[in-house]
């Protein structure tokens, strides 16, 4: 039976990689970019120089250097673990193992996995929450940078995501209350009952559950940061999330009233394609595999399906909108403006009837839906400045007094 499960897992991986190559090429063509495959690059670098050029020897030397650098990166990459990123300039691994730690804790019979750092007591604790089909891995470099700056950082994998376990159906109904109560118990056990902290949340569904947690535990929130999270009902669920929910998306991502609901178990959850789809950048293959890997297991595919089936997206948005009209904690809504899932201007519209304790900020750099993965240095810098009460450089006003832009 174990060998059979391993064969099924390997088969799922091969099918995923095939789909990923096709989807990446299609995405590149749709965005006017030329898809780049390693085999094509190798053929290009290995091709003989064109005749009729005076700089043939120089080009040959340049080609040789590039090939050596590429081979060096491949060798180093093979030695690096999935937790390590490769610097594209030097080809050397960037490791966070000396600062970022990993641990697990049991919450109501479910294993919660989390990344954390141990910082200085005088600095606030920062809790970072990921969105649907993502994991704490998306914050890996942000955690490292904040940890080196002396912050206690705690970043859990939500149940059914990353390295966390799948809750038993009898104890966990996969509804908003279950996720919020689970997060409360997790933070109570890891941080403590009375300790206040800075909360940052991002993404669809789980990111919104993070906001719901903040509303119910405002006395524990020192400051709140909302990264690229859908806030208006006009923002539809991305097609992949709609598929997980059990219905195919219609034209431009809106619900298709004629679509048939799929009640059976999911054969696949395209987490890597989902992570790629909201960003203007190509997803590294190792990163794609890290996001996809949990969903090779049927139990986690079932958990994702239950999560999506039990969410009332429109009602959730309404609850958040009404709740944050009375919000009084210092907050920052920070958006990357190259998000292919969420239009950043909807955040400005959402803030129109909110208190001025909630500021708006846009990153000047090209950053998509998962800003922490697209440009972690900018995200860490913003979090540090906001935590420490430093002024965020203001170059132009947007639509609300007190809003920020780089």
mmCIF file of C-alpha atoms in Angstrom:
data_model
loop_
_atom_site.group_PDB
_atom_site.id
_atom_site.type_symbol
_atom_site.label_atom_id
_atom_site.label_comp_id
_atom_site.label_asym_id
_atom_site.label_seq_id
_atom_site.Cartn_x
_atom_site.Cartn_y
_atom_site.Cartn_z
ATOM 1 C CA UNK A 1 0.000 0.000 0.000
ATOM 2 C CA UNK A 2 2.857 2.370 0.855
ATOM 3 C CA UNK A 3 4.552 1.644 -2.475
ATOM 4 C CA UNK A 4 1.268 2.330 -4.234
ATOM 5 C CA UNK A 5 0.929 5.704 -2.540
ATOM 6 C CA UNK A 6 4.491 6.597 -3.511
ATOM 7 C CA UNK A 7 3.808 5.663 -7.150
ATOM 8 C CA UNK A 8 0.636 7.774 -7.113
ATOM 9 C CA UNK A 9 2.564 10.712 -5.602
ATOM 10 C CA UNK A 10 5.303 10.500 -8.229
ATOM 11 C CA UNK A 11 2.686 10.286 -10.962
ATOM 12 C CA UNK A 12 0.970 13.398 -9.621
ATOM 13 C CA UNK A 13 4.319 15.230 -9.631
ATOM 14 C CA UNK A 14 5.019 14.318 -13.259
ATOM 15 C CA UNK A 15 1.543 15.425 -14.345
ATOM 16 C CA UNK A 16 1.926 18.674 -12.416
ATOM 17 C CA UNK A 17 5.315 19.488 -13.982
ATOM 18 C CA UNK A 18 3.902 18.851 -17.441
ATOM 19 C CA UNK A 19 0.966 21.178 -16.739
ATOM 20 C CA UNK A 20 3.297 23.764 -15.219
ATOM 21 C CA UNK A 21 5.477 23.927 -18.337
ATOM 22 C CA UNK A 22 2.423 24.344 -20.555
ATOM 23 C CA UNK A 23 0.806 26.952 -18.298
ATOM 24 C CA UNK A 24 4.036 28.939 -17.926
ATOM 25 C CA UNK A 25 4.519 29.121 -21.681
ATOM 26 C CA UNK A 26 0.888 30.135 -22.201
ATOM 27 C CA UNK A 27 1.131 32.782 -19.473
ATOM 28 C CA UNK A 28 4.307 34.209 -20.988
ATOM 29 C CA UNK A 29 2.784 34.428 -24.466
ATOM 30 C CA UNK A 30 -0.368 36.031 -23.036
ATOM 31 C CA UNK A 31 1.740 38.703 -21.321
ATOM 32 C CA UNK A 32 3.864 39.350 -24.383
ATOM 33 C CA UNK A 33 6.904 37.618 -22.927
ATOM 34 C CA UNK A 34 9.026 34.919 -24.437
ATOM 35 C CA UNK A 35 8.892 31.725 -22.386
ATOM 36 C CA UNK A 36 12.347 30.570 -21.410
ATOM 37 C CA UNK A 37 13.080 26.877 -20.915
ATOM 38 C CA UNK A 38 16.376 25.476 -19.717
ATOM 39 C CA UNK A 39 16.713 23.224 -22.771
ATOM 40 C CA UNK A 40 16.152 26.126 -25.140
ATOM 41 C CA UNK A 41 18.683 28.216 -23.237
ATOM 42 C CA UNK A 42 21.210 25.423 -23.408
ATOM 43 C CA UNK A 43 20.701 25.083 -27.157
ATOM 44 C CA UNK A 44 21.137 28.833 -27.585
ATOM 45 C CA UNK A 45 24.349 28.956 -25.580
ATOM 46 C CA UNK A 46 25.751 25.865 -27.275
ATOM 47 C CA UNK A 47 24.986 26.981 -30.834
ATOM 48 C CA UNK A 48 28.004 27.948 -32.980
ATOM 49 C CA UNK A 49 28.721 31.633 -33.581
ATOM 50 C CA UNK A 50 27.224 33.232 -36.670
ATOM 51 C CA UNK A 51 29.660 33.881 -39.491
ATOM 52 C CA UNK A 52 30.337 37.346 -40.789
ATOM 53 C CA UNK A 53 30.928 38.957 -37.383
ATOM 54 C CA UNK A 54 34.263 40.494 -36.423
ATOM 55 C CA UNK A 55 33.791 39.736 -32.696
ATOM 56 C CA UNK A 56 33.522 35.953 -33.019
ATOM 57 C CA UNK A 57 36.341 35.234 -30.539
ATOM 58 C CA UNK A 58 34.872 37.653 -27.983
ATOM 59 C CA UNK A 59 31.460 36.072 -28.361
ATOM 60 C CA UNK A 60 32.987 32.624 -27.959
ATOM 61 C CA UNK A 61 34.662 33.678 -24.708
ATOM 62 C CA UNK A 62 31.459 35.253 -23.465
ATOM 63 C CA UNK A 63 29.513 32.122 -24.335
ATOM 64 C CA UNK A 64 32.020 29.952 -22.496
ATOM 65 C CA UNK A 65 31.814 32.126 -19.386
ATOM 66 C CA UNK A 66 28.027 32.014 -19.452
ATOM 67 C CA UNK A 67 28.019 28.250 -19.823
ATOM 68 C CA UNK A 68 30.452 27.849 -16.913
ATOM 69 C CA UNK A 69 28.361 30.147 -14.728
ATOM 70 C CA UNK A 70 25.212 28.257 -15.652
ATOM 71 C CA UNK A 71 26.795 24.877 -14.859
ATOM 72 C CA UNK A 72 28.084 26.255 -11.554
ATOM 73 C CA UNK A 73 24.584 27.430 -10.625
ATOM 74 C CA UNK A 74 23.104 24.052 -11.508
ATOM 75 C CA UNK A 75 25.669 22.217 -9.362
ATOM 76 C CA UNK A 76 25.170 24.549 -6.397
ATOM 77 C CA UNK A 77 21.423 24.425 -6.858
ATOM 78 C CA UNK A 78 21.472 20.653 -6.740
ATOM 79 C CA UNK A 79 23.276 20.809 -3.397
ATOM 80 C CA UNK A 80 20.987 23.447 -1.927
ATOM 81 C CA UNK A 81 17.892 22.402 -0.033
ATOM 82 C CA UNK A 82 14.359 23.460 -0.976
ATOM 83 C CA UNK A 83 14.587 26.085 1.761
ATOM 84 C CA UNK A 84 17.491 27.847 0.002
ATOM 85 C CA UNK A 85 17.295 30.358 -2.808
ATOM 86 C CA UNK A 86 20.020 30.837 -5.402
ATOM 87 C CA UNK A 87 21.399 34.293 -6.022
ATOM 88 C CA UNK A 88 20.988 34.784 -9.810
ATOM 89 C CA UNK A 89 24.150 36.904 -9.954
ATOM 90 C CA UNK A 90 26.605 34.767 -8.014
ATOM 91 C CA UNK A 91 24.928 31.391 -8.366
ATOM 92 C CA UNK A 92 25.447 30.813 -4.630
ATOM 93 C CA UNK A 93 22.750 29.696 -2.155
ATOM 94 C CA UNK A 94 21.088 32.220 0.123
ATOM 95 C CA UNK A 95 20.350 30.350 3.337
ATOM 96 C CA UNK A 96 18.126 31.464 6.196
ATOM 97 C CA UNK A 97 18.869 28.467 8.396
ATOM 98 C CA UNK A 98 20.985 30.426 10.897
ATOM 99 C CA UNK A 99 18.131 32.802 11.787
ATOM 100 C CA UNK A 100 14.826 31.171 10.851
ATOM 101 C CA UNK A 101 13.720 28.128 12.835
ATOM 102 C CA UNK A 102 10.873 25.683 12.311
ATOM 103 C CA UNK A 103 8.684 24.016 14.908
ATOM 104 C CA UNK A 104 5.297 22.369 15.364
ATOM 105 C CA UNK A 105 2.602 22.551 18.017
ATOM 106 C CA UNK A 106 -0.564 20.503 18.574
ATOM 107 C CA UNK A 107 -3.793 22.513 18.529
ATOM 108 C CA UNK A 108 -6.984 20.548 19.197
ATOM 109 C CA UNK A 109 -5.501 17.425 17.653
ATOM 110 C CA UNK A 110 -4.092 19.201 14.578
ATOM 111 C CA UNK A 111 -0.376 19.786 13.993
ATOM 112 C CA UNK A 112 0.401 23.430 13.229
ATOM 113 C CA UNK A 113 3.805 23.983 11.636
ATOM 114 C CA UNK A 114 5.400 27.411 11.833
ATOM 115 C CA UNK A 115 8.545 29.374 11.101
ATOM 116 C CA UNK A 116 9.889 31.723 13.738
ATOM 117 C CA UNK A 117 12.818 33.854 14.875
ATOM 118 C CA UNK A 118 13.951 34.857 18.351
ATOM 119 C CA UNK A 119 14.672 38.581 18.519
ATOM 120 C CA UNK A 120 15.169 41.352 21.039
ATOM 121 C CA UNK A 121 12.689 41.795 23.875
ATOM 122 C CA UNK A 122 12.343 45.533 23.257
ATOM 123 C CA UNK A 123 10.968 45.038 19.738
ATOM 124 C CA UNK A 124 7.398 43.929 19.008
ATOM 125 C CA UNK A 125 6.491 40.424 17.915
ATOM 126 C CA UNK A 126 5.365 40.212 14.283
ATOM 127 C CA UNK A 127 2.859 37.589 13.139
ATOM 128 C CA UNK A 128 2.590 37.010 9.375
ATOM 129 C CA UNK A 129 -0.323 35.137 7.766
ATOM 130 C CA UNK A 130 -0.478 33.693 4.255
ATOM 131 C CA UNK A 131 -3.459 33.224 1.953
ATOM 132 C CA UNK A 132 -5.182 30.234 0.349
ATOM 133 C CA UNK A 133 -2.988 27.619 -1.408
ATOM 134 C CA UNK A 134 0.158 29.338 -0.094
ATOM 135 C CA UNK A 135 2.282 28.704 3.003
ATOM 136 C CA UNK A 136 4.720 30.309 5.418
ATOM 137 C CA UNK A 137 7.362 29.595 2.753
ATOM 138 C CA UNK A 138 6.147 32.698 0.899
ATOM 139 C CA UNK A 139 7.494 34.817 3.793
ATOM 140 C CA UNK A 140 10.819 32.968 4.137
ATOM 141 C CA UNK A 141 13.037 35.915 3.174
ATOM 142 C CA UNK A 142 10.902 38.469 5.026
ATOM 143 C CA UNK A 143 11.236 36.354 8.193
ATOM 144 C CA UNK A 144 14.990 36.186 7.708
ATOM 145 C CA UNK A 145 15.338 39.953 7.243
ATOM 146 C CA UNK A 146 13.118 40.848 10.203
ATOM 147 C CA UNK A 147 14.873 38.251 12.355
ATOM 148 C CA UNK A 148 18.249 39.777 11.550
ATOM 149 C CA UNK A 149 16.809 43.171 12.517
ATOM 150 C CA UNK A 150 16.008 41.811 15.979
ATOM 151 C CA UNK A 151 12.293 40.969 15.719
ATOM 152 C CA UNK A 152 10.439 37.978 17.113
ATOM 153 C CA UNK A 153 8.575 36.678 14.069
ATOM 154 C CA UNK A 154 5.939 33.917 14.015
ATOM 155 C CA UNK A 155 4.559 32.622 10.712
ATOM 156 C CA UNK A 156 2.219 29.606 10.808
ATOM 157 C CA UNK A 157 1.097 27.303 8.030
ATOM 158 C CA UNK A 158 -2.690 27.318 8.185
ATOM 159 C CA UNK A 159 -4.269 23.833 8.635
ATOM 160 C CA UNK A 160 -4.154 21.848 5.409
ATOM 161 C CA UNK A 161 -1.380 24.055 4.019
ATOM 162 C CA UNK A 162 2.408 23.830 3.975
ATOM 163 C CA UNK A 163 3.719 21.416 6.603
ATOM 164 C CA UNK A 164 0.699 21.682 8.898
ATOM 165 C CA UNK A 165 -1.619 18.738 9.346
ATOM 166 C CA UNK A 166 -5.169 18.232 8.155
ATOM 167 C CA UNK A 167 -7.808 18.573 10.884
ATOM 168 C CA UNK A 168 -10.181 15.694 11.516
ATOM 169 C CA UNK A 169 -13.544 16.385 9.901
ATOM 170 C CA UNK A 170 -15.412 15.672 13.141
ATOM 171 C CA UNK A 171 -13.457 18.323 15.054
ATOM 172 C CA UNK A 172 -13.085 20.949 12.337
ATOM 173 C CA UNK A 173 -15.885 22.106 10.024
ATOM 174 C CA UNK A 174 -13.560 24.115 7.725
ATOM 175 C CA UNK A 175 -15.596 27.273 8.285
ATOM 176 C CA UNK A 176 -14.399 30.765 9.179
ATOM 177 C CA UNK A 177 -14.984 30.250 12.907
ATOM 178 C CA UNK A 178 -12.891 27.066 12.921
ATOM 179 C CA UNK A 179 -9.900 28.777 11.313
ATOM 180 C CA UNK A 180 -10.164 31.859 13.547
ATOM 181 C CA UNK A 181 -10.539 29.778 16.731
ATOM 182 C CA UNK A 182 -7.615 27.600 15.659
ATOM 183 C CA UNK A 183 -5.440 30.660 15.069
ATOM 184 C CA UNK A 184 -6.424 32.041 18.497
ATOM 185 C CA UNK A 185 -5.382 28.799 20.174
ATOM 186 C CA UNK A 186 -2.142 28.666 18.191
ATOM 187 C CA UNK A 187 -1.114 32.218 19.103
ATOM 188 C CA UNK A 188 -2.105 31.664 22.740
ATOM 189 C CA UNK A 189 0.186 28.655 22.887
ATOM 190 C CA UNK A 190 3.121 30.121 20.941
ATOM 191 C CA UNK A 191 3.081 33.807 21.958
ATOM 192 C CA UNK A 192 1.076 33.926 25.171
ATOM 193 C CA UNK A 193 -2.328 35.121 26.314
ATOM 194 C CA UNK A 194 -1.744 38.787 27.071
ATOM 195 C CA UNK A 195 1.118 39.721 24.751
ATOM 196 C CA UNK A 196 0.259 42.214 22.026
ATOM 197 C CA UNK A 197 1.761 41.866 18.551
ATOM 198 C CA UNK A 198 1.866 43.329 15.045
ATOM 199 C CA UNK A 199 -0.303 41.315 12.665
ATOM 200 C CA UNK A 200 0.235 41.240 8.891
ATOM 201 C CA UNK A 201 -2.049 39.247 6.611
ATOM 202 C CA UNK A 202 -2.219 38.624 2.865
ATOM 203 C CA UNK A 203 -4.272 36.857 0.236
ATOM 204 C CA UNK A 204 -7.648 35.297 -0.459
ATOM 205 C CA UNK A 205 -9.796 33.546 2.186
ATOM 206 C CA UNK A 206 -7.124 32.753 4.796
ATOM 207 C CA UNK A 207 -5.792 36.307 4.590
ATOM 208 C CA UNK A 208 -9.361 37.504 5.123
ATOM 209 C CA UNK A 209 -9.721 35.117 8.073
ATOM 210 C CA UNK A 210 -6.675 36.873 9.491
ATOM 211 C CA UNK A 211 -8.576 40.159 9.282
ATOM 212 C CA UNK A 212 -11.555 38.495 10.941
ATOM 213 C CA UNK A 213 -9.277 37.345 13.759
ATOM 214 C CA UNK A 214 -8.098 40.948 14.195
ATOM 215 C CA UNK A 215 -11.678 42.198 14.512
ATOM 216 C CA UNK A 216 -12.404 39.655 17.249
ATOM 217 C CA UNK A 217 -9.122 40.242 19.101
ATOM 218 C CA UNK A 218 -8.487 43.955 18.666
ATOM 219 C CA UNK A 219 -7.119 44.216 22.217
ATOM 220 C CA UNK A 220 -4.172 41.993 21.189
ATOM 221 C CA UNK A 221 -3.315 43.828 17.969
ATOM 222 C CA UNK A 222 -0.647 46.479 18.393
ATOM 223 C CA UNK A 223 -0.680 47.350 14.693
ATOM 224 C CA UNK A 224 -2.248 45.776 11.594
ATOM 225 C CA UNK A 225 -0.890 45.471 8.061
ATOM 226 C CA UNK A 226 -3.003 44.204 5.152
ATOM 227 C CA UNK A 227 -1.057 43.143 2.052
ATOM 228 C CA UNK A 228 -2.912 42.577 -1.248
ATOM 229 C CA UNK A 229 -6.039 41.083 0.248
ATOM 230 C CA UNK A 230 -9.394 41.329 -1.593
ATOM 231 C CA UNK A 231 -11.628 43.831 0.177
ATOM 232 C CA UNK A 232 -14.417 44.569 -2.302
ATOM 233 C CA UNK A 233 -17.076 42.208 -3.677
ATOM 234 C CA UNK A 234 -16.171 43.328 -7.205
ATOM 235 C CA UNK A 235 -12.949 41.298 -6.856
ATOM 236 C CA UNK A 236 -13.880 37.772 -8.046
ATOM 237 C CA UNK A 237 -12.284 34.591 -6.833
ATOM 238 C CA UNK A 238 -9.442 33.558 -9.165
ATOM 239 C CA UNK A 239 -10.346 30.720 -11.515
ATOM 240 C CA UNK A 240 -8.201 28.143 -9.696
ATOM 241 C CA UNK A 241 -9.936 28.882 -6.382
ATOM 242 C CA UNK A 242 -13.314 28.660 -8.100
ATOM 243 C CA UNK A 243 -12.306 25.277 -9.478
ATOM 244 C CA UNK A 244 -11.311 24.096 -5.997
ATOM 245 C CA UNK A 245 -14.647 25.382 -4.719
ATOM 246 C CA UNK A 246 -16.378 23.157 -7.256
ATOM 247 C CA UNK A 247 -17.412 25.472 -10.076
ATOM 248 C CA UNK A 248 -15.525 26.753 -13.086
ATOM 249 C CA UNK A 249 -15.093 30.493 -13.423
ATOM 250 C CA UNK A 250 -16.974 32.314 -16.136
ATOM 251 C CA UNK A 251 -15.850 35.122 -18.409
ATOM 252 C CA UNK A 252 -13.192 37.379 -16.817
ATOM 253 C CA UNK A 253 -13.288 35.281 -13.641
ATOM 254 C CA UNK A 254 -16.935 35.965 -12.717
ATOM 255 C CA UNK A 255 -19.184 33.129 -11.621
ATOM 256 C CA UNK A 256 -20.726 31.047 -14.362
ATOM 257 C CA UNK A 257 -24.400 30.460 -13.455
ATOM 258 C CA UNK A 258 -24.578 27.503 -15.853
ATOM 259 C CA UNK A 259 -21.497 25.723 -14.480
ATOM 260 C CA UNK A 260 -22.054 22.344 -12.871
ATOM 261 C CA UNK A 261 -20.783 21.903 -9.352
ATOM 262 C CA UNK A 262 -18.215 19.139 -8.958
ATOM 263 C CA UNK A 263 -18.939 17.288 -5.716
ATOM 264 C CA UNK A 264 -16.300 14.563 -6.129
ATOM 265 C CA UNK A 265 -12.750 14.488 -4.697
ATOM 266 C CA UNK A 266 -10.265 16.729 -6.461
ATOM 267 C CA UNK A 267 -7.662 15.018 -8.599
ATOM 268 C CA UNK A 268 -5.411 18.078 -8.434
ATOM 269 C CA UNK A 269 -5.058 21.492 -6.809
ATOM 270 C CA UNK A 270 -2.941 23.783 -8.967
ATOM 271 C CA UNK A 271 -1.258 25.675 -6.136
ATOM 272 C CA UNK A 272 1.891 26.518 -8.094
ATOM 273 C CA UNK A 273 -0.099 27.880 -11.040
ATOM 274 C CA UNK A 274 -2.184 29.888 -8.586
ATOM 275 C CA UNK A 275 0.930 31.416 -7.007
ATOM 276 C CA UNK A 276 2.321 32.177 -10.470
ATOM 277 C CA UNK A 277 -0.918 33.648 -11.782
ATOM 278 C CA UNK A 278 -1.013 36.696 -9.519
ATOM 279 C CA UNK A 279 2.572 37.799 -10.116
ATOM 280 C CA UNK A 280 4.313 39.644 -12.971
ATOM 281 C CA UNK A 281 7.343 37.382 -12.457
ATOM 282 C CA UNK A 282 7.984 33.769 -13.373
ATOM 283 C CA UNK A 283 7.958 31.390 -10.428
ATOM 284 C CA UNK A 284 11.203 29.538 -9.848
ATOM 285 C CA UNK A 285 10.763 25.799 -10.402
ATOM 286 C CA UNK A 286 11.925 24.881 -6.891
ATOM 287 C CA UNK A 287 9.540 27.434 -5.388
ATOM 288 C CA UNK A 288 6.709 26.114 -7.548
ATOM 289 C CA UNK A 289 7.407 22.587 -6.342
ATOM 290 C CA UNK A 290 7.441 23.744 -2.702
ATOM 291 C CA UNK A 291 4.003 25.351 -3.049
ATOM 292 C CA UNK A 292 2.631 22.391 -4.993
ATOM 293 C CA UNK A 293 4.080 19.584 -2.893
ATOM 294 C CA UNK A 294 1.481 19.587 -0.053
ATOM 295 C CA UNK A 295 -1.338 19.114 -2.551
ATOM 296 C CA UNK A 296 0.019 15.887 -3.977
ATOM 297 C CA UNK A 297 -1.664 14.354 -0.920
ATOM 298 C CA UNK A 298 -5.377 13.675 -1.271
ATOM 299 C CA UNK A 299 -6.051 14.683 2.348
ATOM 300 C CA UNK A 300 -4.782 18.212 1.708
ATOM 301 C CA UNK A 301 -6.664 18.454 -1.571
ATOM 302 C CA UNK A 302 -9.796 17.485 0.353
ATOM 303 C CA UNK A 303 -9.008 20.111 3.000
ATOM 304 C CA UNK A 304 -8.615 22.828 0.355
ATOM 305 C CA UNK A 305 -11.889 21.755 -1.230
ATOM 306 C CA UNK A 306 -13.686 21.835 2.139
ATOM 307 C CA UNK A 307 -12.246 25.271 2.887
ATOM 308 C CA UNK A 308 -13.535 26.693 -0.384
ATOM 309 C CA UNK A 309 -16.908 24.955 -0.249
ATOM 310 C CA UNK A 310 -17.590 26.318 3.235
ATOM 311 C CA UNK A 311 -16.728 29.941 2.582
ATOM 312 C CA UNK A 312 -19.423 32.461 1.706
ATOM 313 C CA UNK A 313 -17.141 34.889 -0.094
ATOM 314 C CA UNK A 314 -19.614 37.760 -0.430
ATOM 315 C CA UNK A 315 -20.794 37.464 3.176
ATOM 316 C CA UNK A 316 -17.196 37.379 4.414
ATOM 317 C CA UNK A 317 -16.402 40.606 2.565
ATOM 318 C CA UNK A 318 -19.539 42.239 3.971
ATOM 319 C CA UNK A 319 -18.599 41.239 7.531
ATOM 320 C CA UNK A 320 -15.099 42.672 7.135
ATOM 321 C CA UNK A 321 -16.377 45.887 5.583
ATOM 322 C CA UNK A 322 -18.857 46.532 8.386
ATOM 323 C CA UNK A 323 -16.447 45.486 11.129
ATOM 324 C CA UNK A 324 -13.578 47.708 10.015
ATOM 325 C CA UNK A 325 -15.801 50.779 9.887
ATOM 326 C CA UNK A 326 -15.429 50.763 13.703
ATOM 327 C CA UNK A 327 -11.746 49.791 13.719
ATOM 328 C CA UNK A 328 -9.500 52.046 15.833
ATOM 329 C CA UNK A 329 -6.093 50.314 15.755
ATOM 330 C CA UNK A 330 -3.279 51.909 13.746
ATOM 331 C CA UNK A 331 -3.248 50.065 10.425
ATOM 332 C CA UNK A 332 -1.650 50.091 6.994
ATOM 333 C CA UNK A 333 -3.198 48.720 3.799
ATOM 334 C CA UNK A 334 -0.201 48.115 1.508
ATOM 335 C CA UNK A 335 -0.581 46.935 -2.079
ATOM 336 C CA UNK A 336 1.607 45.896 -4.954
ATOM 337 C CA UNK A 337 0.058 47.474 -8.029
ATOM 338 C CA UNK A 338 0.897 44.668 -10.492
ATOM 339 C CA UNK A 339 -1.488 42.194 -8.881
ATOM 340 C CA UNK A 340 -3.317 40.173 -11.558
ATOM 341 C CA UNK A 341 -5.963 39.061 -9.034
ATOM 342 C CA UNK A 342 -6.805 42.202 -7.044
ATOM 343 C CA UNK A 343 -7.022 45.745 -8.435
ATOM 344 C CA UNK A 344 -5.223 47.996 -5.961
ATOM 345 C CA UNK A 345 -7.772 50.798 -6.535
ATOM 346 C CA UNK A 346 -10.472 48.653 -4.917
ATOM 347 C CA UNK A 347 -8.550 49.025 -1.655
ATOM 348 C CA UNK A 348 -8.843 52.813 -1.911
ATOM 349 C CA UNK A 349 -12.597 52.491 -2.482
ATOM 350 C CA UNK A 350 -12.878 50.178 0.529
ATOM 351 C CA UNK A 351 -11.066 52.692 2.733
ATOM 352 C CA UNK A 352 -13.426 55.564 1.842
ATOM 353 C CA UNK A 353 -15.702 54.962 4.849
ATOM 354 C CA UNK A 354 -13.014 53.737 7.256
ATOM 355 C CA UNK A 355 -11.359 55.722 10.037
ATOM 356 C CA UNK A 356 -8.158 57.642 9.319
ATOM 357 C CA UNK A 357 -6.213 55.284 11.586
ATOM 358 C CA UNK A 358 -6.129 53.076 8.466
ATOM 359 C CA UNK A 359 -3.563 54.411 5.991
ATOM 360 C CA UNK A 360 -2.953 53.345 2.401
ATOM 361 C CA UNK A 361 0.404 52.610 0.795
ATOM 362 C CA UNK A 362 1.511 51.449 -2.648
ATOM 363 C CA UNK A 363 4.869 49.915 -3.465
ATOM 364 C CA UNK A 364 6.641 51.791 -6.249
ATOM 365 C CA UNK A 365 8.359 48.580 -7.377
ATOM 366 C CA UNK A 366 6.610 46.119 -9.672
ATOM 367 C CA UNK A 367 5.026 43.718 -7.201
ATOM 368 C CA UNK A 368 2.110 41.352 -7.689
ATOM 369 C CA UNK A 369 -0.365 39.505 -5.500
ATOM 370 C CA UNK A 370 2.182 37.817 -3.224
ATOM 371 C CA UNK A 371 4.302 40.872 -2.479
ATOM 372 C CA UNK A 372 6.344 39.023 0.143
ATOM 373 C CA UNK A 373 7.599 36.645 -2.526
ATOM 374 C CA UNK A 374 8.039 39.212 -5.300
ATOM 375 C CA UNK A 375 10.170 41.697 -3.359
ATOM 376 C CA UNK A 376 10.797 40.561 0.246
ATOM 377 C CA UNK A 377 13.326 43.312 0.941
ATOM 378 C CA UNK A 378 10.700 46.016 0.333
ATOM 379 C CA UNK A 379 8.126 44.213 2.444
ATOM 380 C CA UNK A 380 10.547 43.731 5.351
ATOM 381 C CA UNK A 381 11.662 47.368 5.127
ATOM 382 C CA UNK A 382 8.050 48.603 5.210
ATOM 383 C CA UNK A 383 7.146 46.357 8.148
ATOM 384 C CA UNK A 384 10.184 47.495 10.106
ATOM 385 C CA UNK A 385 9.485 51.189 9.501
ATOM 386 C CA UNK A 386 5.817 50.783 10.389
ATOM 387 C CA UNK A 387 6.582 48.810 13.548
ATOM 388 C CA UNK A 388 9.098 51.388 14.722
ATOM 389 C CA UNK A 389 6.877 54.366 13.929
ATOM 390 C CA UNK A 390 9.247 55.758 11.319
ATOM 391 C CA UNK A 391 7.913 58.101 8.679
ATOM 392 C CA UNK A 392 7.100 56.446 5.393
ATOM 393 C CA UNK A 393 8.298 58.695 2.601
ATOM 394 C CA UNK A 394 5.401 60.538 1.039
ATOM 395 C CA UNK A 395 5.885 61.737 -2.543
ATOM 396 C CA UNK A 396 2.332 62.252 -3.722
ATOM 397 C CA UNK A 397 -1.218 62.144 -2.375
ATOM 398 C CA UNK A 398 -3.554 59.473 -3.689
ATOM 399 C CA UNK A 399 -7.226 59.770 -2.792
ATOM 400 C CA UNK A 400 -7.213 59.934 1.005
ATOM 401 C CA UNK A 401 -5.463 62.273 3.399
ATOM 402 C CA UNK A 402 -2.582 60.527 5.104
ATOM 403 C CA UNK A 403 -2.032 57.849 2.493
ATOM 404 C CA UNK A 404 1.483 56.878 1.491
ATOM 405 C CA UNK A 405 3.386 55.927 -1.608
ATOM 406 C CA UNK A 406 7.073 55.357 -2.234
#
